[in-house]
Amino acid sequence: MNNYVGKSVARKDAKEKVSGLAEYAVDIDYIPNLLSGKFLTSPIAHARIVSIDTTEAEKIPGVVAIVTGKDWPVKIGLYAGDRDILAVEKVVWIGQPVVALAAESEIIAEKALSLIKVEYQSLEPIFDPKKAMESKDILVHEKMVEYNHSPAFNPIPGTNIANHFKLRKGDIEDGFNKADEIFENEFSMPQVSHAYLEPIVSIGHYRKDGSIEVWSSAQSPFTVRYLLGITFATPTSNITVHSPFLGGGFGGKAGLNFEPLAVLLSRKARNRPVKLMLTREENFRSAPIRVGMVASIKTGVTKQGKITAQQIKYIWDSGACADYAVNVGRAAGYVSIGPYDIENIKSDSYTVYTNKPYATAFRGFGHLELHWVIERQNEIITKKLGIDPVAFRKLNTLKPGTGITGNQHRLREDAGSIDECLDKVWIDLSPKKDKIKSFDPWIFRGIGIAGFMKGPAQPPNSASSAYVKFNEDGSALVSVGTSEMGQGTLTSLAQIAADELGLPFEKIKIRGDRDTDRDAYTWQTVGSRSLFMDGNAVKNACINAKEQIFETVSQVLRVPKSDLTIKNELVFPRGEPWKHLSLSEVVMGYMYPSGESIGGPVIGHGTYMAKMTILDANTGAGNPAIFETFGAQGVEIELNALTGEITILKLVSAFDIGKVINPQLCEGQVIGGSVMALSIATSEKLQYSDKGDLLNPSFVDYIISRSGDIPKEFITHFVENPQEDGPHGARGIGELTMIGVPAALGNAISDAIGVEIFDLPITSEKIWSEIQKQKPTLISNLKQKMMEGI
Amino acid sequence: MIKEGTRPTKTLSVILNGQKRVTEIQSNETLLDVLRNKFQIKSVKAACWVGDCGICTVLLDEKPVKSCLVLAQETMNCTITTVEGITHNDKLTELQDAFIRHGAVQCGYCTGAFLILGHYIINQQQRFTFSEIQEMINGIICRCTGYLQIIESILEVNEKQFR
Ligand code: FES
Ligand code: FES
C-alpha cells in the first residue's frame, strides 16, 4: 500500500535548509590546522613551460607549501587520463592551474602567488573545433596515445579527436535515393557554464600515516575516492571522501576535479589539511564547463513525411581535456538521431580537443544539443512539406517495443511513449494556432514543439547499493550513495522506504551529506540515474530487512514468514492485525517473557546493477541505457520584430516518467530545468578573445535568468506508463526537463515570423539581425505602418 | 581560516539577530566575511563576492544589503538580521513554512538570501502583486528553482496579511 509514494511530501532537508543549518563544503572551517590553498593559472592558451621560479614566494612568512606539476606528474580523469593536476610540460588553456601553494591565510597565499615567475614558450593554439578536428600539426595532446582510456572509447592518435563514435545502419545512399526531398543544415551551440551558485571547494588532508581524507563539493564522492586511490597509488580503503550538501551541481561537480590538488598540497604541507575554494572568476576559468557543439545534418524524407535517411556529424568542443566529455560524445552518438525510427543512418560523433577550458557533464549531457539539431531540422522539414509538426513526428517516432541506437536494440515494451507526450503538449498549444491578432503589427505570436528522449549515460557495470538500519524505537536510517545537490532524490528514496517498511515518513532518516566510509556505494550522482538505480537498491534493502524481521516474528507468532506483513509499525499475519508484534519489539531482537532472546539488530542491504552492454564499435548497436525517458516540450511566444525581444507566454512540458513518486519535486525539476534551459537558449555563451581568453567570467557579463525572465505560465503533464523494473515503475526526470526547450523556442520563432535560427543562444540581437537578413523588407514595412499610425 | 593579523584592528559592536555581539575586525574586512568567519553565521552564503549575485543579502538596519559590498567597520552599532535571527528552536516563520510547502527550496544555497529579502518585503506591510515581487527579488540569482515557487511563497504570506 502506498502511503507516501505519489504524494507531495516535503523534502527531507527542507527544514535544515530554511533555517540555515544545512552545511556545504564552503562552510567547513573547523578542521584543526587548516591552511588556505590557492593556485596560479596559465595566462597563455598553449605554451611550453620553460621554467618556474618560486624562490621569492617561498620567503614569505606563512607560506607552508608550494607545488608544481612535477611534484606529482600523474594524469587524472574519469574515462581518459588526460588532465594534469598542475600543468607538467605544457599549458593547454588560459586558466589551467600551474603552480599551487598552501599558506596560513588567503591573503598570504595571494601575496605569495604574485611573486611566482613562470616562463613560457608560446605554441600555436587552436580554438575552432572544426579546425581542431582537421589539424595534424597543432595538437593539444601530442601524447594522447600514451593516456589511459576506458575501452568504450576510440581516440584517434595524431589528431585532436579524443573520441569517435559511429552509429551505422542500413545504406545511407539508398536512403537518400528513396527520399523525395533532402534537407541539409548546420547548427551550433557554444560552450556554457553550469553557474551553480556554490563554487567548487575541496579540502584535502594527507595524513602522516598515508591515509587521505577529503571534504569536497563533489557530486560523486565514491568516484572521487576511487580515482584518488589511482592518483596516489593507495588502496581505496585508505581514503575517505565527505561530500556535504551541494549548492547545485548540474554535472559540473561530477567526476574528479580539484580534490587531487588539495591532497597534493596537504602532502607537501607536512600533512596539514588544505582548503581550496574557487572564486567565481576562477570557477569560470579553471573549473569544467559544458561542451560546445557544431553539427551538420542531411535528412532524406518522402513527400508523405517518412524519414528515409539521416546523416549527421557532431563535433563536440571539449576544450583542453576530455576525460568526461568523451562520454558526452558517445552518449550523444548513440542517441544522435533522436527518438526516431529511421532505416538508414550514418552518424559520426567526435569529441575534439581545443585550447579552451575543459568540458564535463552538464544536465542534458549532449542531448539538449542534439535535440536542438534534430528538432529544428524537423521543423524546417515539416514547414517545407506542409505537414502538421506532431503528425510528422509521430510518423517517425520510436514506438514502445521498438529500439534505441538506431532501433538496433529493442527497448522494453513498457519503455514509455513519446507520442502521448507530443499529444499532451500539442493540445495545450494548438488552440492558439489561429494566432490571436496582436494590437501592434510588429508583435508576432508563434508556437513551437520538440520531442526528445534521454537515458542515463553510465558504464555497463554501474551499480548502486543501499542499507536500512533499524533503531530501538522502530525508526530507521536509510543509507545510499547518491548526493543531494538540490534535485531531491533522497526524499523520494525515503518515500519508497517508508512504504516498503510500513513506517511513518518521519521515522525514516536519510542524511543529506555523504561519507564514503559510512554510506552505501553508488557509482555517481549523474544522468538522472539515482531514483531508478538507488530506488531499486533501497527497495531491495527494505525487502531484505523485512526478511530478517519476518524470520524472528514467524518464530514468535508461529506462522509462516510468507504470511506476514508490516503496516503502521506493526508486524502481523495478513488479515489478522490483532495478532501483532510492534516493530520496536523485534528490530533489536525479540525477548521472550523468560528473557530468552532471538533475532538481533536488523540491517537490511540491497543492490542494483545496471542492465546494459558495451556498444559495437562499428555500428553503435547494443543496449546503452537502463531506461529512456521520453518527453516533449513546447512554447508559445510573442516576438517584437522591431527589437527582436521575445516573451515566453507559456511553457508546456510532458514526460513519460512511469510513476510520479513526488509530484511537487517533479514539478520543481520541470520549472527549474526549463528556466535553466531558457537561460541557456536565450543568453548564455562563454565568449573568448582571439587569444582564447575568457571575456565574461562574472555574473554581470555571463547572463543567467533572473526572476523577471521566467515564462508567464507553466503547464506540466506527467504520463505514467510504468516500467516494471523501475521502483514503482518510475524512470528518471532531472535532466529531461531542459532538453526540448531550445528547439521548441527556435521552432516558435520560425512559426511566428518565418525566420530560421541555427545557432544558440537566441539573443534579441540575433533575432533582430536574422530578421534583417532573412526578411529584409519586413522591418521597413512595419516602420512604415508605425508611421502611418496603424 | 586565519586572516593576516598585522593590520591594525578595530572593535566592532553590532546587534546581530537581536543580540549584542563584539569582535575585532580589520578595516578592509567585509560584513560578509565577518558574519561568516567571526560570528559563524553560515546561513549567509556567497557566490561571487563582488556584488553580482545577491546571495549574501542580509538586513542592515532593517534594509536589505549585499553584505559582500559593505565594509564591516561601517556597520558599527547597526542592527543585522540573518536567517538565524528569524528561526527559533523548532518554530519556523510563515515564510519559511511557505517555502517548504511550495517547494521553493532545492539546493538551498540561495534560500537564506531569498528568505531575508522576503522577510523584508513582508515587513513592508504593503500589498504587492506577483510581478512586483518578481521585480523586487530580481537581484538574487537562483540556478535551481526557476523562481516561480519563491515568488509564490512570498506572495502567499504577503496576501495573508491583508485577509
Ligand atoms: S556574494 Fe555578494 S552579491 Fe554575490
Ligand atoms: S535553490 Fe539552488 S540556487 Fe536556489
GROMACS .gro file of N, CA and C and ligand atoms in nm, chain A residues 699, chain B residues 32 45-57 66-69 139, ligand 1:
model
   64
  699PHE      N    1   2.904   3.713  -1.319
  699PHE     CA    2   2.759   3.711  -1.334
  699PHE      C    3   2.703   3.840  -1.394
  822LEU      N    4   3.026   4.047   0.501
  822LEU     CA    5   3.011   3.905   0.467
  822LEU      C    6   3.114   3.820   0.540
  835LYS      N    7   2.547   3.311   0.254
  835LYS     CA    8   2.638   3.247   0.161
  835LYS      C    9   2.693   3.350   0.062
  836ALA      N   10   2.787   3.305  -0.018
  836ALA     CA   11   2.842   3.393  -0.121
  836ALA      C   12   2.858   3.312  -0.249
  837ALA      N   13   2.839   3.378  -0.361
  837ALA     CA   14   2.859   3.309  -0.489
  837ALA      C   15   2.947   3.390  -0.584
  838CYS      N   16   2.971   3.517  -0.550
  838CYS     CA   17   3.055   3.597  -0.641
  838CYS      C   18   3.152   3.688  -0.566
  839TRP      N   19   3.118   3.729  -0.445
  839TRP     CA   20   3.199   3.817  -0.360
  839TRP      C   21   3.215   3.959  -0.415
  840VAL      N   22   3.146   3.990  -0.524
  840VAL     CA   23   3.165   4.124  -0.581
  840VAL      C   24   3.034   4.197  -0.612
  841GLY      N   25   2.925   4.151  -0.552
  841GLY     CA   26   2.801   4.227  -0.567
  841GLY      C   27   2.714   4.189  -0.685
  842ASP      N   28   2.743   4.078  -0.751
  842ASP     CA   29   2.667   4.045  -0.872
  842ASP      C   30   2.551   3.948  -0.852
  843CYS      N   31   2.552   3.871  -0.742
  843CYS     CA   32   2.456   3.760  -0.734
  843CYS      C   33   2.349   3.775  -0.627
  844GLY      N   34   2.372   3.859  -0.528
  844GLY     CA   35   2.271   3.881  -0.424
  844GLY      C   36   2.261   3.772  -0.319
  845ILE      N   37   2.342   3.668  -0.330
  845ILE     CA   38   2.331   3.553  -0.239
  845ILE      C   39   2.369   3.591  -0.095
  846CYS      N   40   2.446   3.697  -0.079
  846CYS     CA   41   2.494   3.736   0.053
  846CYS      C   42   2.403   3.838   0.121
  847THR      N   43   2.279   3.850   0.073
  847THR     CA   44   2.187   3.952   0.125
  847THR      C   45   2.156   3.932   0.275
  856LYS      N   46   2.375   4.384   0.015
  856LYS     CA   47   2.464   4.274  -0.022
  856LYS      C   48   2.584   4.284   0.070
  857SER      N   49   2.597   4.187   0.159
  857SER     CA   50   2.698   4.201   0.265
  857SER      C   51   2.841   4.195   0.212
  858CYS      N   52   2.860   4.146   0.089
  858CYS     CA   53   2.997   4.145   0.035
  858CYS      C   54   3.040   4.283  -0.010
  859LEU      N   55   2.944   4.375  -0.019
  859LEU     CA   56   2.978   4.511  -0.064
  859LEU      C   57   2.986   4.610   0.052
  929GLY      N   58   1.722   4.080  -0.801
  929GLY     CA   59   1.865   4.097  -0.774
  929GLY      C   60   1.933   3.973  -0.719
  954FES     S1   61   2.835   3.731  -0.288
  954FES    FE1   62   2.760   3.927  -0.252
  954FES     S2   63   2.649   3.974  -0.428
  954FES    FE2   64   2.743   3.781  -0.475
   0.00000   0.00000   0.00000
